PDB file of C-alpha atoms in Angstrom:
ATOM      1  CA  ASN A  35      53.227  73.954 247.956  1.00 79.00           C
ATOM      2  CA  ARG A  36      54.213  76.943 245.915  1.00 84.00           C
ATOM      3  CA  ILE A  37      57.590  76.968 244.294  1.00 86.00           C
ATOM      4  CA  GLU A  38      59.572  80.161 244.768  1.00 92.00           C
ATOM      5  CA  TYR A  39      61.384  80.970 241.669  1.00 95.00           C
ATOM      6  CA  LYS A  40      64.120  83.606 241.187  1.00 95.00           C
ATOM      7  CA  ALA A  41      62.818  85.701 238.325  1.00 95.00           C
ATOM      8  CA  ILE A  42      65.248  86.751 235.480  1.00 96.00           C
ATOM      9  CA  ASN A  43      63.977  88.726 232.533  1.00 96.00           C
ATOM     10  CA  ILE A  44      65.104  88.196 228.904  1.00 96.00           C
ATOM     11  CA  SER A  45      66.623  91.765 229.048  1.00 95.00           C
ATOM     12  CA  THR A  46      69.043  90.546 231.674  1.00 95.00           C
ATOM     13  CA  LEU A  47      69.892  87.374 229.555  1.00 95.00           C
ATOM     14  CA  GLN A  48      70.599  89.772 226.597  1.00 95.00           C
ATOM     15  CA  ASN A  49      73.016  91.816 228.730  1.00 94.00           C
ATOM     16  CA  LEU A  50      74.749  88.742 229.896  1.00 94.00           C
ATOM     17  CA  ALA A  51      75.011  87.140 226.415  1.00 94.00           C
ATOM     18  CA  GLU A  52      76.691  90.552 225.200  1.00 94.00           C
ATOM     19  CA  GLN A  53      78.962  90.945 227.962  1.00 93.00           C
ATOM     20  CA  HIS A  54      80.261  87.398 227.987  1.00 93.00           C
ATOM     21  CA  ASN A  55      79.803  86.753 224.113  1.00 94.00           C
ATOM     22  CA  VAL A  56      77.875  83.535 224.660  1.00 94.00           C
ATOM     23  CA  GLU A  57      75.086  81.730 222.934  1.00 94.00           C
ATOM     24  CA  MET A  58      74.163  79.365 225.813  1.00 96.00           C
ATOM     25  CA  ILE A  59      72.983  80.489 229.315  1.00 96.00           C
ATOM     26  CA  ASP A  60      72.375  77.601 231.565  1.00 95.00           C
ATOM     27  CA  PHE A  61      71.890  77.321 235.364  1.00 95.00           C
ATOM     28  CA  GLN A  62      75.622  76.942 236.155  1.00 94.00           C
ATOM     29  CA  PHE A  63      76.328  80.145 234.117  1.00 94.00           C
ATOM     30  CA  LEU A  64      73.862  82.075 236.118  1.00 95.00           C
ATOM     31  CA  VAL A  65      75.268  80.768 239.334  1.00 95.00           C
ATOM     32  CA  THR A  66      78.818  81.675 238.270  1.00 93.00           C
ATOM     33  CA  ALA A  67      77.682  85.180 237.071  1.00 92.00           C
ATOM     34  CA  GLY A  68      76.399  85.688 240.753  1.00 92.00           C
ATOM     35  CA  MET A  69      72.811  86.044 239.492  1.00 91.00           C
ATOM     36  CA  VAL A  70      71.343  83.211 241.501  1.00 94.00           C
ATOM     37  CA  SER A  71      72.455  80.793 244.300  1.00 93.00           C
ATOM     38  CA  LYS A  72      72.988  77.159 243.574  1.00 92.00           C
ATOM     39  CA  ASN A  73      69.897  76.186 245.361  1.00 93.00           C
ATOM     40  CA  SER A  74      67.665  78.618 243.482  1.00 92.00           C
ATOM     41  CA  MET A  75      64.907  77.732 241.038  1.00 95.00           C
ATOM     42  CA  VAL A  76      65.142  79.983 238.029  1.00 96.00           C
ATOM     43  CA  LYS A  77      62.133  81.345 235.861  1.00 97.00           C
ATOM     44  CA  ILE A  78      62.726  83.283 232.704  1.00 96.00           C
ATOM     45  CA  LEU A  79      60.271  86.214 232.133  1.00 97.00           C
ATOM     46  CA  GLY A  80      59.594  88.036 229.021  1.00 95.00           C
ATOM     47  CA  LYS A  81      60.285  91.546 229.864  1.00 96.00           C
ATOM     48  CA  GLY A  82      62.723  93.340 227.463  1.00 94.00           C
ATOM     49  CA  THR A  83      63.926  92.465 224.156  1.00 93.00           C
ATOM     50  CA  LEU A  84      66.352  89.816 222.899  1.00 92.00           C
ATOM     51  CA  GLU A  85      68.626  90.740 220.085  1.00 93.00           C
ATOM     52  CA  ARG A  86      70.502  87.496 219.547  1.00 92.00           C
ATOM     53  CA  LYS A  87      69.935  83.740 219.311  1.00 95.00           C
ATOM     54  CA  ILE A  88      70.586  82.177 222.650  1.00 96.00           C
ATOM     55  CA  GLU A  89      69.894  78.722 224.204  1.00 96.00           C
ATOM     56  CA  VAL A  90      68.680  79.104 227.783  1.00 96.00           C
ATOM     57  CA  HIS A  91      68.358  76.444 230.370  1.00 96.00           C
ATOM     58  CA  ALA A  92      66.023  77.225 233.254  1.00 96.00           C
ATOM     59  CA  HIS A  93      63.531  75.550 235.622  1.00 96.00           C
ATOM     60  CA  ALA A  94      60.606  77.526 234.127  1.00 96.00           C
ATOM     61  CA  PHE A  95      59.702  80.066 231.547  1.00 97.00           C
ATOM     62  CA  SER A  96      56.842  82.376 230.919  1.00 97.00           C
ATOM     63  CA  LYS A  97      54.890  82.096 227.579  1.00 97.00           C
ATOM     64  CA  SER A  98      56.231  85.468 226.487  1.00 96.00           C
ATOM     65  CA  ALA A  99      59.793  84.455 227.329  1.00 96.00           C
ATOM     66  CA  ILE A 100      59.556  81.359 225.146  1.00 96.00           C
ATOM     67  CA  GLU A 101      58.100  83.214 222.302  1.00 96.00           C
ATOM     68  CA  ALA A 102      60.901  85.921 222.524  1.00 95.00           C
ATOM     69  CA  ILE A 103      63.655  83.151 222.612  1.00 95.00           C
ATOM     70  CA  GLU A 104      62.094  81.192 219.797  1.00 96.00           C
ATOM     71  CA  ALA A 105      61.467  84.240 217.698  1.00 96.00           C
ATOM     72  CA  LYS A 106      65.253  84.722 217.474  1.00 95.00           C
ATOM     73  CA  LYS A 107      65.809  80.978 216.686  1.00 96.00           C
ATOM     74  CA  GLY A 108      66.886  80.302 220.024  1.00 94.00           C
ATOM     75  CA  THR A 109      65.952  77.375 222.422  1.00 96.00           C
ATOM     76  CA  ALA A 110      64.290  77.334 225.818  1.00 96.00           C
ATOM     77  CA  VAL A 111      65.303  74.253 227.774  1.00 95.00           C
ATOM     78  CA  ILE A 112      63.304  73.271 230.833  1.00 95.00           C
ATOM     79  CA  LEU A 113      65.388  71.727 233.551  1.00 92.00           C
TER      80      LEU A 113
END
């Protein structure tokens, strides 16, 4: 069975981090921001650029997303 993920790019995370001045984006934050439903599975993709250190909690990450997050000394936490 294939898992359906809601894809979110790191460029979107960058915008959210700037708008809300946060250093951690977790699943509940994405639900509250209206990006995903509470029943969604979230996968972070590497499109775009990340300008700041953030800790990201999601169900899955692409390899390029992990590299981009870690390049800014951030953390990718798999739920």
